[in-house]
mmCIF file with all atom_site columns, C-alpha atoms in Angstrom:
data_model
loop_
_atom_site.group_PDB
_atom_site.id
_atom_site.type_symbol
_atom_site.label_atom_id
_atom_site.label_alt_id
_atom_site.label_comp_id
_atom_site.label_asym_id
_atom_site.label_entity_id
_atom_site.label_seq_id
_atom_site.pdbx_PDB_ins_code
_atom_site.Cartn_x
_atom_site.Cartn_y
_atom_site.Cartn_z
_atom_site.occupancy
_atom_site.B_iso_or_equiv
_atom_site.pdbx_formal_charge
_atom_site.auth_seq_id
_atom_site.auth_comp_id
_atom_site.auth_asym_id
_atom_site.auth_atom_id
_atom_site.pdbx_PDB_model_num
ATOM 1   C CA . GLY T 1 1   ? 14.464  -2.192  8.673   1.00 0.00 ? 181 GLY T CA 1
ATOM 2   C CA . GLN T 1 2   ? 12.597  1.059   8.637   1.00 0.00 ? 182 GLN T CA 1
ATOM 3   C CA . GLN T 1 3   ? 9.425   0.974   10.687  1.00 0.00 ? 183 GLN T CA 1
ATOM 4   C CA . VAL T 1 4   ? 6.753   3.488   11.344  1.00 0.00 ? 184 VAL T CA 1
ATOM 5   C CA . MET T 1 5   ? 4.172   3.409   14.116  1.00 0.00 ? 185 MET T CA 1
ATOM 6   C CA . GLN T 1 6   ? 0.692   4.616   13.287  1.00 0.00 ? 186 GLN T CA 1
ATOM 7   C CA . ILE T 1 7   ? -2.083  5.462   15.752  1.00 0.00 ? 187 ILE T CA 1
ATOM 8   C CA . PRO T 1 8   ? -4.889  5.084   16.429  1.00 0.00 ? 188 PRO T CA 1
ATOM 9   C CA . GLN T 1 9   ? -5.755  1.766   14.829  1.00 0.00 ? 189 GLN T CA 1
ATOM 10  C CA . TYR T 1 10  ? -9.446  2.612   14.686  1.00 0.00 ? 190 TYR T CA 1
ATOM 11  C CA . GLN T 1 11  ? -11.403 5.838   14.885  1.00 0.00 ? 191 GLN T CA 1
ATOM 12  C CA . HIS T 1 12  ? -15.149 6.199   14.846  1.00 0.00 ? 192 HIS T CA 1
ATOM 13  C CA . VAL T 1 13  ? -16.598 9.691   14.534  1.00 0.00 ? 193 VAL T CA 1
ATOM 14  C CA . GLN T 1 14  ? -19.898 11.393  13.961  1.00 0.00 ? 194 GLN T CA 1
ATOM 15  C CA . GLU T 1 15  ? -20.231 13.101  10.639  1.00 0.00 ? 195 GLU T CA 1
ATOM 16  C CA . GLY T 1 16  ? -18.960 16.638  10.991  1.00 0.00 ? 196 GLY T CA 1
ATOM 17  C CA . GLU T 1 17  ? -16.387 15.831  13.655  1.00 0.00 ? 197 GLU T CA 1
ATOM 18  C CA . ASP T 1 18  ? -12.672 16.116  13.011  1.00 0.00 ? 198 ASP T CA 1
ATOM 19  C CA . PHE T 1 19  ? -10.262 13.203  12.647  1.00 0.00 ? 199 PHE T CA 1
ATOM 20  C CA . THR T 1 20  ? -6.508  12.865  13.028  1.00 0.00 ? 200 THR T CA 1
ATOM 21  C CA . THR T 1 21  ? -4.108  9.983   12.487  1.00 0.00 ? 201 THR T CA 1
ATOM 22  C CA . TYR T 1 22  ? -0.452  10.052  13.478  1.00 0.00 ? 202 TYR T CA 1
ATOM 23  C CA . CYS T 1 23  ? 2.695   8.329   12.283  1.00 0.00 ? 203 CYS T CA 1
ATOM 24  C CA . ASN T 1 24  ? 5.947   8.218   14.220  1.00 0.00 ? 204 ASN T CA 1
ATOM 25  C CA . SER T 1 25  ? 9.399   6.957   13.404  1.00 0.00 ? 205 SER T CA 1
ATOM 26  C CA . SER T 1 26  ? 12.417  6.472   15.624  1.00 0.00 ? 206 SER T CA 1
ATOM 27  C CA . THR T 1 27  ? 14.691  7.616   12.804  1.00 0.00 ? 207 THR T CA 1
ATOM 28  C CA . THR T 1 28  ? 14.729  10.642  10.536  1.00 0.00 ? 208 THR T CA 1
ATOM 29  C CA . LEU T 1 29  ? 12.722  10.126  7.396   1.00 0.00 ? 209 LEU T CA 1
ATOM 30  C CA . SER T 1 30  ? 13.603  11.339  3.919   1.00 0.00 ? 210 SER T CA 1
ATOM 31  C CA . ASN T 1 31  ? 9.947   11.703  3.120   1.00 0.00 ? 211 ASN T CA 1
ATOM 32  C CA . ILE T 1 32  ? 6.576   10.261  4.019   1.00 0.00 ? 212 ILE T CA 1
ATOM 33  C CA . GLN T 1 33  ? 3.617   9.362   1.855   1.00 0.00 ? 213 GLN T CA 1
ATOM 34  C CA . TRP T 1 34  ? -0.046  9.014   2.750   1.00 0.00 ? 214 TRP T CA 1
ATOM 35  C CA . TYR T 1 35  ? -2.513  6.630   1.118   1.00 0.00 ? 215 TYR T CA 1
ATOM 36  C CA . LYS T 1 36  ? -6.227  5.978   1.488   1.00 0.00 ? 216 LYS T CA 1
ATOM 37  C CA . GLN T 1 37  ? -7.817  2.578   1.004   1.00 0.00 ? 217 GLN T CA 1
ATOM 38  C CA . ARG T 1 38  ? -11.573 2.422   0.721   1.00 0.00 ? 218 ARG T CA 1
ATOM 39  C CA . PRO T 1 39  ? -13.293 -0.765  1.947   1.00 0.00 ? 219 PRO T CA 1
ATOM 40  C CA . GLY T 1 40  ? -12.720 -3.480  -0.645  1.00 0.00 ? 220 GLY T CA 1
ATOM 41  C CA . GLY T 1 41  ? -10.447 -1.236  -2.665  1.00 0.00 ? 221 GLY T CA 1
ATOM 42  C CA . HIS T 1 42  ? -6.770  -0.635  -3.211  1.00 0.00 ? 222 HIS T CA 1
ATOM 43  C CA . PRO T 1 43  ? -4.542  2.071   -1.725  1.00 0.00 ? 223 PRO T CA 1
ATOM 44  C CA . VAL T 1 44  ? -4.670  5.402   -3.486  1.00 0.00 ? 224 VAL T CA 1
ATOM 45  C CA . PHE T 1 45  ? -1.892  7.929   -3.149  1.00 0.00 ? 225 PHE T CA 1
ATOM 46  C CA . LEU T 1 46  ? -2.877  11.128  -1.368  1.00 0.00 ? 226 LEU T CA 1
ATOM 47  C CA . ILE T 1 47  ? 0.285   13.129  -0.851  1.00 0.00 ? 227 ILE T CA 1
ATOM 48  C CA . GLN T 1 48  ? 4.006   13.117  -0.213  1.00 0.00 ? 228 GLN T CA 1
ATOM 49  C CA . LEU T 1 49  ? 5.783   15.291  2.345   1.00 0.00 ? 229 LEU T CA 1
ATOM 50  C CA . VAL T 1 50  ? 9.474   15.989  1.990   1.00 0.00 ? 230 VAL T CA 1
ATOM 51  C CA . LYS T 1 51  ? 10.481  19.132  3.842   1.00 0.00 ? 231 LYS T CA 1
ATOM 52  C CA . SER T 1 52  ? 10.897  19.599  7.561   1.00 0.00 ? 232 SER T CA 1
ATOM 53  C CA . GLY T 1 53  ? 7.827   21.259  9.060   1.00 0.00 ? 233 GLY T CA 1
ATOM 54  C CA . GLU T 1 54  ? 5.951   20.994  5.788   1.00 0.00 ? 234 GLU T CA 1
ATOM 55  C CA . VAL T 1 55  ? 2.186   21.502  5.809   1.00 0.00 ? 235 VAL T CA 1
ATOM 56  C CA . LYS T 1 56  ? 0.032   20.681  2.821   1.00 0.00 ? 236 LYS T CA 1
ATOM 57  C CA . LYS T 1 57  ? -3.696  20.960  2.403   1.00 0.00 ? 237 LYS T CA 1
ATOM 58  C CA . GLN T 1 58  ? -6.154  19.187  0.152   1.00 0.00 ? 238 GLN T CA 1
ATOM 59  C CA . LYS T 1 59  ? -9.595  20.654  0.756   1.00 0.00 ? 239 LYS T CA 1
ATOM 60  C CA . ARG T 1 60  ? -10.542 19.339  4.227   1.00 0.00 ? 240 ARG T CA 1
ATOM 61  C CA . LEU T 1 61  ? -7.353  17.287  4.595   1.00 0.00 ? 241 LEU T CA 1
ATOM 62  C CA . THR T 1 62  ? -4.251  18.774  6.232   1.00 0.00 ? 242 THR T CA 1
ATOM 63  C CA . PHE T 1 63  ? -0.956  16.911  6.193   1.00 0.00 ? 243 PHE T CA 1
ATOM 64  C CA . GLN T 1 64  ? 1.975   17.822  8.407   1.00 0.00 ? 244 GLN T CA 1
ATOM 65  C CA . PHE T 1 65  ? 5.580   16.700  8.555   1.00 0.00 ? 245 PHE T CA 1
ATOM 66  C CA . GLY T 1 66  ? 7.363   17.263  11.841  1.00 0.00 ? 246 GLY T CA 1
ATOM 67  C CA . GLU T 1 67  ? 10.312  19.586  12.234  1.00 0.00 ? 247 GLU T CA 1
ATOM 68  C CA . ALA T 1 68  ? 12.590  16.656  13.003  1.00 0.00 ? 248 ALA T CA 1
ATOM 69  C CA . LYS T 1 69  ? 11.103  14.645  10.113  1.00 0.00 ? 249 LYS T CA 1
ATOM 70  C CA . LYS T 1 70  ? 10.253  11.823  12.477  1.00 0.00 ? 250 LYS T CA 1
ATOM 71  C CA . ASN T 1 71  ? 6.524   12.219  12.643  1.00 0.00 ? 251 ASN T CA 1
ATOM 72  C CA . SER T 1 72  ? 3.600   13.152  10.479  1.00 0.00 ? 252 SER T CA 1
ATOM 73  C CA . SER T 1 73  ? -0.110  13.637  10.805  1.00 0.00 ? 253 SER T CA 1
ATOM 74  C CA . LEU T 1 74  ? -3.206  13.678  8.654   1.00 0.00 ? 254 LEU T CA 1
ATOM 75  C CA . HIS T 1 75  ? -6.107  15.769  9.881   1.00 0.00 ? 255 HIS T CA 1
ATOM 76  C CA . ILE T 1 76  ? -9.564  15.785  8.352   1.00 0.00 ? 256 ILE T CA 1
ATOM 77  C CA . THR T 1 77  ? -11.856 18.671  9.217   1.00 0.00 ? 257 THR T CA 1
ATOM 78  C CA . ALA T 1 78  ? -15.595 18.090  9.407   1.00 0.00 ? 258 ALA T CA 1
ATOM 79  C CA . THR T 1 79  ? -15.598 14.483  8.284   1.00 0.00 ? 259 THR T CA 1
ATOM 80  C CA . GLN T 1 80  ? -18.063 13.235  5.711   1.00 0.00 ? 260 GLN T CA 1
ATOM 81  C CA . THR T 1 81  ? -19.252 9.710   4.991   1.00 0.00 ? 261 THR T CA 1
ATOM 82  C CA . THR T 1 82  ? -17.076 9.728   1.883   1.00 0.00 ? 262 THR T CA 1
ATOM 83  C CA . ASP T 1 83  ? -14.017 9.921   4.128   1.00 0.00 ? 263 ASP T CA 1
ATOM 84  C CA . VAL T 1 84  ? -14.599 6.358   5.315   1.00 0.00 ? 264 VAL T CA 1
ATOM 85  C CA . GLY T 1 85  ? -11.627 4.079   4.737   1.00 0.00 ? 265 GLY T CA 1
ATOM 86  C CA . THR T 1 86  ? -8.227  3.174   6.077   1.00 0.00 ? 266 THR T CA 1
ATOM 87  C CA . TYR T 1 87  ? -5.483  5.772   5.978   1.00 0.00 ? 267 TYR T CA 1
ATOM 88  C CA . PHE T 1 88  ? -1.905  4.572   5.748   1.00 0.00 ? 268 PHE T CA 1
ATOM 89  C CA . CYS T 1 89  ? 1.346   6.385   6.047   1.00 0.00 ? 269 CYS T CA 1
ATOM 90  C CA . ALA T 1 90  ? 4.275   4.877   4.175   1.00 0.00 ? 270 ALA T CA 1
ATOM 91  C CA . VAL T 1 91  ? 8.000   5.468   4.281   1.00 0.00 ? 271 VAL T CA 1
ATOM 92  C CA . LYS T 1 92  ? 10.910  4.375   2.208   1.00 0.00 ? 272 LYS T CA 1
ATOM 93  C CA . THR T 1 93  ? 13.300  1.886   3.707   1.00 0.00 ? 273 THR T CA 1
ATOM 94  C CA . GLN T 1 94  ? 16.814  2.995   4.475   1.00 0.00 ? 274 GLN T CA 1
ATOM 95  C CA . GLY T 1 95  ? 19.669  2.443   2.081   1.00 0.00 ? 275 GLY T CA 1
ATOM 96  C CA . GLY T 1 96  ? 18.337  4.160   -1.002  1.00 0.00 ? 276 GLY T CA 1
ATOM 97  C CA . SER T 1 97  ? 15.786  1.486   -1.816  1.00 0.00 ? 277 SER T CA 1
ATOM 98  C CA . GLU T 1 98  ? 12.500  2.417   -3.445  1.00 0.00 ? 278 GLU T CA 1
ATOM 99  C CA . LYS T 1 99  ? 10.625  -0.022  -1.224  1.00 0.00 ? 279 LYS T CA 1
ATOM 100 C CA . LEU T 1 100 ? 7.777   1.448   0.770   1.00 0.00 ? 280 LEU T CA 1
ATOM 101 C CA . VAL T 1 101 ? 6.930   0.208   4.244   1.00 0.00 ? 281 VAL T CA 1
ATOM 102 C CA . PHE T 1 102 ? 3.400   0.907   5.373   1.00 0.00 ? 282 PHE T CA 1
ATOM 103 C CA . GLY T 1 103 ? 2.134   1.783   8.804   1.00 0.00 ? 283 GLY T CA 1
ATOM 104 C CA . LYS T 1 104 ? -0.612  -0.386  10.248  1.00 0.00 ? 284 LYS T CA 1
ATOM 105 C CA . GLY T 1 105 ? -3.201  2.118   9.144   1.00 0.00 ? 285 GLY T CA 1
ATOM 106 C CA . THR T 1 106 ? -6.056  3.911   10.844  1.00 0.00 ? 286 THR T CA 1
ATOM 107 C CA . LYS T 1 107 ? -9.511  2.729   9.961   1.00 0.00 ? 287 LYS T CA 1
ATOM 108 C CA . LEU T 1 108 ? -11.980 5.586   9.958   1.00 0.00 ? 288 LEU T CA 1
ATOM 109 C CA . THR T 1 109 ? -15.697 5.027   10.200  1.00 0.00 ? 289 THR T CA 1
ATOM 110 C CA . VAL T 1 110 ? -18.136 7.929   10.040  1.00 0.00 ? 290 VAL T CA 1
ATOM 111 C CA . ASN T 1 111 ? -21.598 7.769   11.522  1.00 0.00 ? 291 ASN T CA 1
ATOM 112 C CA . PRO T 1 112 ? -24.052 9.834   9.451   1.00 0.00 ? 292 PRO T CA 1
ATOM 113 C CA . GLY O 2 1   ? -3.434  9.448   -13.891 1.00 0.00 ? 183 GLY O CA 1
ATOM 114 C CA . ALA O 2 2   ? -1.313  6.353   -14.082 1.00 0.00 ? 184 ALA O CA 1
ATOM 115 C CA . VAL O 2 3   ? -3.239  3.121   -14.356 1.00 0.00 ? 185 VAL O CA 1
ATOM 116 C CA . VAL O 2 4   ? -2.168  -0.267  -13.120 1.00 0.00 ? 186 VAL O CA 1
ATOM 117 C CA . SER O 2 5   ? -4.289  -3.221  -14.093 1.00 0.00 ? 187 SER O CA 1
ATOM 118 C CA . GLN O 2 6   ? -4.274  -6.396  -12.033 1.00 0.00 ? 188 GLN O CA 1
ATOM 119 C CA . HIS O 2 7   ? -5.904  -9.618  -13.103 1.00 0.00 ? 189 HIS O CA 1
ATOM 120 C CA . PRO O 2 8   ? -7.778  -11.584 -11.956 1.00 0.00 ? 190 PRO O CA 1
ATOM 121 C CA . SER O 2 9   ? -9.724  -9.614  -9.336  1.00 0.00 ? 191 SER O CA 1
ATOM 122 C CA . TRP O 2 10  ? -10.540 -12.762 -7.470  1.00 0.00 ? 192 TRP O CA 1
ATOM 123 C CA . VAL O 2 11  ? -9.778  -16.425 -7.821  1.00 0.00 ? 193 VAL O CA 1
ATOM 124 C CA . ILE O 2 12  ? -10.774 -19.589 -6.011  1.00 0.00 ? 194 ILE O CA 1
ATOM 125 C CA . CYS O 2 13  ? -8.536  -22.586 -6.415  1.00 0.00 ? 195 CYS O CA 1
ATOM 126 C CA . LYS O 2 14  ? -8.059  -25.989 -4.902  1.00 0.00 ? 196 LYS O CA 1
ATOM 127 C CA . SER O 2 15  ? -5.234  -26.779 -2.573  1.00 0.00 ? 197 SER O CA 1
ATOM 128 C CA . GLY O 2 16  ? -2.149  -27.919 -4.462  1.00 0.00 ? 198 GLY O CA 1
ATOM 129 C CA . THR O 2 17  ? -2.811  -25.976 -7.627  1.00 0.00 ? 199 THR O CA 1
ATOM 130 C CA . SER O 2 18  ? -0.929  -22.910 -8.860  1.00 0.00 ? 200 SER O CA 1
ATOM 131 C CA . VAL O 2 19  ? -2.354  -19.480 -9.533  1.00 0.00 ? 201 VAL O CA 1
ATOM 132 C CA . LYS O 2 20  ? -0.888  -16.735 -11.692 1.00 0.00 ? 202 LYS O CA 1
ATOM 133 C CA . ILE O 2 21  ? -1.650  -13.069 -11.054 1.00 0.00 ? 203 ILE O CA 1
ATOM 134 C CA . GLU O 2 22  ? -0.805  -10.431 -13.645 1.00 0.00 ? 204 GLU O CA 1
ATOM 135 C CA . CYS O 2 23  ? 0.053   -6.808  -13.042 1.00 0.00 ? 205 CYS O CA 1
ATOM 136 C CA . ARG O 2 24  ? 0.251   -4.414  -15.970 1.00 0.00 ? 206 ARG O CA 1
ATOM 137 C CA . SER O 2 25  ? 1.103   -0.756  -16.173 1.00 0.00 ? 207 SER O CA 1
ATOM 138 C CA . LEU O 2 26  ? -1.219  0.509   -18.872 1.00 0.00 ? 208 LEU O CA 1
ATOM 139 C CA . ASP O 2 27  ? 0.071   3.948   -19.709 1.00 0.00 ? 209 ASP O CA 1
ATOM 140 C CA . PHE O 2 28  ? 3.650   3.996   -18.495 1.00 0.00 ? 210 PHE O CA 1
ATOM 141 C CA . GLN O 2 29  ? 6.709   1.822   -18.299 1.00 0.00 ? 211 GLN O CA 1
ATOM 142 C CA . ALA O 2 30  ? 7.535   0.417   -14.908 1.00 0.00 ? 212 ALA O CA 1
ATOM 143 C CA . THR O 2 31  ? 11.023  -0.893  -14.383 1.00 0.00 ? 213 THR O CA 1
ATOM 144 C CA . THR O 2 32  ? 10.122  -1.632  -10.796 1.00 0.00 ? 214 THR O CA 1
ATOM 145 C CA . MET O 2 33  ? 6.981   -3.198  -9.426  1.00 0.00 ? 215 MET O CA 1
ATOM 146 C CA . PHE O 2 34  ? 6.181   -4.329  -5.915  1.00 0.00 ? 216 PHE O CA 1
ATOM 147 C CA . TRP O 2 35  ? 4.014   -7.143  -4.680  1.00 0.00 ? 217 TRP O CA 1
ATOM 148 C CA . TYR O 2 36  ? 2.179   -6.762  -1.394  1.00 0.00 ? 218 TYR O CA 1
ATOM 149 C CA . ARG O 2 37  ? 0.027   -9.077  0.621   1.00 0.00 ? 219 ARG O CA 1
ATOM 150 C CA . GLN O 2 38  ? -2.772  -7.905  2.866   1.00 0.00 ? 220 GLN O CA 1
ATOM 151 C CA . PHE O 2 39  ? -4.610  -9.979  5.442   1.00 0.00 ? 221 PHE O CA 1
ATOM 152 C CA . PRO O 2 40  ? -8.076  -8.867  6.568   1.00 0.00 ? 222 PRO O CA 1
ATOM 153 C CA . LYS O 2 41  ? -8.004  -5.719  8.688   1.00 0.00 ? 223 LYS O CA 1
ATOM 154 C CA . GLN O 2 42  ? -4.237  -5.548  8.455   1.00 0.00 ? 224 GLN O CA 1
ATOM 155 C CA . SER O 2 43  ? -1.673  -3.444  6.696   1.00 0.00 ? 225 SER O CA 1
ATOM 156 C CA . LEU O 2 44  ? 0.142   -4.144  3.463   1.00 0.00 ? 226 LEU O CA 1
ATOM 157 C CA . MET O 2 45  ? 3.130   -6.413  3.824   1.00 0.00 ? 227 MET O CA 1
ATOM 158 C CA . LEU O 2 46  ? 5.776   -6.134  1.136   1.00 0.00 ? 228 LEU O CA 1
ATOM 159 C CA . MET O 2 47  ? 6.556   -9.519  -0.382  1.00 0.00 ? 229 MET O CA 1
ATOM 160 C CA . ALA O 2 48  ? 9.032   -8.726  -3.098  1.00 0.00 ? 230 ALA O CA 1
ATOM 161 C CA . THR O 2 49  ? 10.414  -6.175  -5.488  1.00 0.00 ? 231 THR O CA 1
ATOM 162 C CA . SER O 2 50  ? 10.073  -7.078  -9.135  1.00 0.00 ? 232 SER O CA 1
ATOM 163 C CA . ASN O 2 51  ? 12.721  -5.680  -11.442 1.00 0.00 ? 233 ASN O CA 1
ATOM 164 C CA . GLU O 2 52  ? 12.391  -5.805  -15.209 1.00 0.00 ? 234 GLU O CA 1
ATOM 165 C CA . GLY O 2 53  ? 14.961  -8.108  -16.737 1.00 0.00 ? 235 GLY O CA 1
ATOM 166 C CA . SER O 2 54  ? 16.385  -9.389  -13.478 1.00 0.00 ? 236 SER O CA 1
ATOM 167 C CA . LYS O 2 55  ? 15.503  -11.580 -10.558 1.00 0.00 ? 237 LYS O CA 1
ATOM 168 C CA . ALA O 2 56  ? 13.032  -10.388 -8.000  1.00 0.00 ? 238 ALA O CA 1
ATOM 169 C CA . THR O 2 57  ? 14.193  -9.371  -4.551  1.00 0.00 ? 239 THR O CA 1
ATOM 170 C CA . TYR O 2 58  ? 12.244  -11.078 -1.824  1.00 0.00 ? 240 TYR O CA 1
ATOM 171 C CA . GLU O 2 59  ? 11.597  -9.832  1.673   1.00 0.00 ? 241 GLU O CA 1
ATOM 172 C CA . GLN O 2 60  ? 12.735  -11.849 4.621   1.00 0.00 ? 242 GLN O CA 1
ATOM 173 C CA . GLY O 2 61  ? 10.414  -14.748 5.328   1.00 0.00 ? 243 GLY O CA 1
ATOM 174 C CA . VAL O 2 62  ? 8.905   -14.877 1.838   1.00 0.00 ? 244 VAL O CA 1
ATOM 175 C CA . GLU O 2 63  ? 9.555   -18.143 0.029   1.00 0.00 ? 245 GLU O CA 1
ATOM 176 C CA . LYS O 2 64  ? 10.856  -17.411 -3.440  1.00 0.00 ? 246 LYS O CA 1
ATOM 177 C CA . ASP O 2 65  ? 10.034  -20.907 -4.657  1.00 0.00 ? 247 ASP O CA 1
ATOM 178 C CA . LYS O 2 66  ? 6.482   -20.501 -3.424  1.00 0.00 ? 248 LYS O CA 1
ATOM 179 C CA . PHE O 2 67  ? 5.852   -17.070 -4.851  1.00 0.00 ? 249 PHE O CA 1
ATOM 180 C CA . LEU O 2 68  ? 7.413   -16.920 -8.298  1.00 0.00 ? 250 LEU O CA 1
ATOM 181 C CA . ILE O 2 69  ? 7.792   -13.463 -9.767  1.00 0.00 ? 251 ILE O CA 1
ATOM 182 C CA . ASN O 2 70  ? 8.550   -12.728 -13.391 1.00 0.00 ? 252 ASN O CA 1
ATOM 183 C CA . HIS O 2 71  ? 8.989   -9.214  -14.747 1.00 0.00 ? 253 HIS O CA 1
ATOM 184 C CA . ALA O 2 72  ? 9.299   -10.015 -18.425 1.00 0.00 ? 254 ALA O CA 1
ATOM 185 C CA . SER O 2 73  ? 8.665   -6.568  -19.843 1.00 0.00 ? 255 SER O CA 1
ATOM 186 C CA . LEU O 2 74  ? 8.469   -2.956  -18.785 1.00 0.00 ? 256 LEU O CA 1
ATOM 187 C CA . THR O 2 75  ? 4.711   -3.194  -18.442 1.00 0.00 ? 257 THR O CA 1
ATOM 188 C CA . LEU O 2 76  ? 4.094   -6.652  -17.014 1.00 0.00 ? 258 LEU O CA 1
ATOM 189 C CA . SER O 2 77  ? 4.958   -8.464  -13.816 1.00 0.00 ? 259 SER O CA 1
ATOM 190 C CA . THR O 2 78  ? 3.433   -11.760 -12.764 1.00 0.00 ? 260 THR O CA 1
ATOM 191 C CA . LEU O 2 79  ? 3.160   -13.449 -9.399  1.00 0.00 ? 261 LEU O CA 1
ATOM 192 C CA . THR O 2 80  ? 2.570   -17.188 -9.370  1.00 0.00 ? 262 THR O CA 1
ATOM 193 C CA . VAL O 2 81  ? 1.501   -18.809 -6.135  1.00 0.00 ? 263 VAL O CA 1
ATOM 194 C CA . THR O 2 82  ? 2.707   -22.381 -6.513  1.00 0.00 ? 264 THR O CA 1
ATOM 195 C CA . SER O 2 83  ? 1.124   -25.365 -4.800  1.00 0.00 ? 265 SER O CA 1
ATOM 196 C CA . ALA O 2 84  ? -1.315  -23.100 -3.026  1.00 0.00 ? 266 ALA O CA 1
ATOM 197 C CA . HIS O 2 85  ? -2.585  -23.959 0.419   1.00 0.00 ? 267 HIS O CA 1
ATOM 198 C CA . PRO O 2 86  ? -5.427  -22.456 2.466   1.00 0.00 ? 268 PRO O CA 1
ATOM 199 C CA . GLU O 2 87  ? -2.964  -20.333 4.431   1.00 0.00 ? 269 GLU O CA 1
ATOM 200 C CA . ASP O 2 88  ? -2.031  -18.614 1.162   1.00 0.00 ? 270 ASP O CA 1
ATOM 201 C CA . SER O 2 89  ? -5.536  -17.188 0.971   1.00 0.00 ? 271 SER O CA 1
ATOM 202 C CA . SER O 2 90  ? -5.142  -13.435 1.063   1.00 0.00 ? 272 SER O CA 1
ATOM 203 C CA . PHE O 2 91  ? -5.441  -10.186 -0.836  1.00 0.00 ? 273 PHE O CA 1
ATOM 204 C CA . TYR O 2 92  ? -2.479  -9.695  -3.163  1.00 0.00 ? 274 TYR O CA 1
ATOM 205 C CA . ILE O 2 93  ? -1.806  -6.216  -4.526  1.00 0.00 ? 275 ILE O CA 1
ATOM 206 C CA . CYS O 2 94  ? 0.779   -5.103  -7.020  1.00 0.00 ? 276 CYS O CA 1
ATOM 207 C CA . SER O 2 95  ? 2.102   -1.612  -7.391  1.00 0.00 ? 277 SER O CA 1
ATOM 208 C CA . ALA O 2 96  ? 4.261   0.113   -9.933  1.00 0.00 ? 278 ALA O CA 1
ATOM 209 C CA . LEU O 2 97  ? 6.737   2.892   -9.599  1.00 0.00 ? 279 LEU O CA 1
ATOM 210 C CA . ARG O 2 98  ? 6.348   5.546   -12.217 1.00 0.00 ? 280 ARG O CA 1
ATOM 211 C CA . GLY O 2 99  ? 9.011   8.083   -12.706 1.00 0.00 ? 281 GLY O CA 1
ATOM 212 C CA . LEU O 2 100 ? 11.881  9.154   -10.553 1.00 0.00 ? 282 LEU O CA 1
ATOM 213 C CA . SER O 2 101 ? 12.950  8.070   -7.118  1.00 0.00 ? 283 SER O CA 1
ATOM 214 C CA . GLY O 2 102 ? 10.484  9.122   -4.477  1.00 0.00 ? 284 GLY O CA 1
ATOM 215 C CA . SER O 2 103 ? 7.522   9.055   -6.823  1.00 0.00 ? 285 SER O CA 1
ATOM 216 C CA . PRO O 2 104 ? 4.293   7.624   -5.404  1.00 0.00 ? 286 PRO O CA 1
ATOM 217 C CA . LEU O 2 105 ? 3.229   4.075   -6.058  1.00 0.00 ? 287 LEU O CA 1
ATOM 218 C CA . HIS O 2 106 ? 0.315   3.281   -8.299  1.00 0.00 ? 288 HIS O CA 1
ATOM 219 C CA . PHE O 2 107 ? -1.594  0.242   -7.128  1.00 0.00 ? 289 PHE O CA 1
ATOM 220 C CA . GLY O 2 108 ? -3.541  -2.372  -9.004  1.00 0.00 ? 290 GLY O CA 1
ATOM 221 C CA . ASN O 2 109 ? -7.028  -3.277  -7.807  1.00 0.00 ? 291 ASN O CA 1
ATOM 222 C CA . GLY O 2 110 ? -5.764  -6.354  -6.039  1.00 0.00 ? 292 GLY O CA 1
ATOM 223 C CA . THR O 2 111 ? -6.518  -10.051 -6.303  1.00 0.00 ? 293 THR O CA 1
ATOM 224 C CA . ARG O 2 112 ? -8.428  -11.897 -3.653  1.00 0.00 ? 294 ARG O CA 1
ATOM 225 C CA . LEU O 2 113 ? -7.164  -15.465 -3.561  1.00 0.00 ? 295 LEU O CA 1
ATOM 226 C CA . THR O 2 114 ? -9.130  -18.155 -1.794  1.00 0.00 ? 296 THR O CA 1
ATOM 227 C CA . VAL O 2 115 ? -7.628  -21.619 -1.563  1.00 0.00 ? 297 VAL O CA 1
ATOM 228 C CA . THR O 2 116 ? -10.025 -24.372 -0.652  1.00 0.00 ? 298 THR O CA 1
#
């Protein structure tokens, strides 16, 4: 089935530093979604990327979809303590199913 | 935004008993819901797809007789962990698909199950 590799698994930064997490697939993706899960909470949808080379911004968050639609990244500029959590990318399985397969996630901790 | 309610938030049960978890879409109809399981510090693992009015579709390795799923209406899906054992202890999260294909998932708050 469809799999996506996500790195790094953990990232610890000082408040104000930047943060990036990456997702890679061996096959072309139709789209990719990003979710954030706060400690003890449930995943919350952040964004969906569909087009090749697409770049979307949400305040300090920048999401990119690769030209070949095989990789994606989430970049946070000047992290804040509120950014703490685990960031997951998720992709639909092949065959037209609506099932989402999640990457392993990147756990971000921010030192104030 | 769309709200998905999951109940209970946490439950402790004895080994051998069954536990039912409810997942409700509060402000939209969800023909499709998904049940995930999450172990500590790990990602979400899809267990099954719950389809309103039909049998659930289970992922490989998930015992359908162990994890009973019923999607009786467009707003309610239930997951029953039958004859629970300590290894079933985990965080179970439901999600609902609202809208057209490719729409994001809306997650419930999750249920932390502890089997003693």
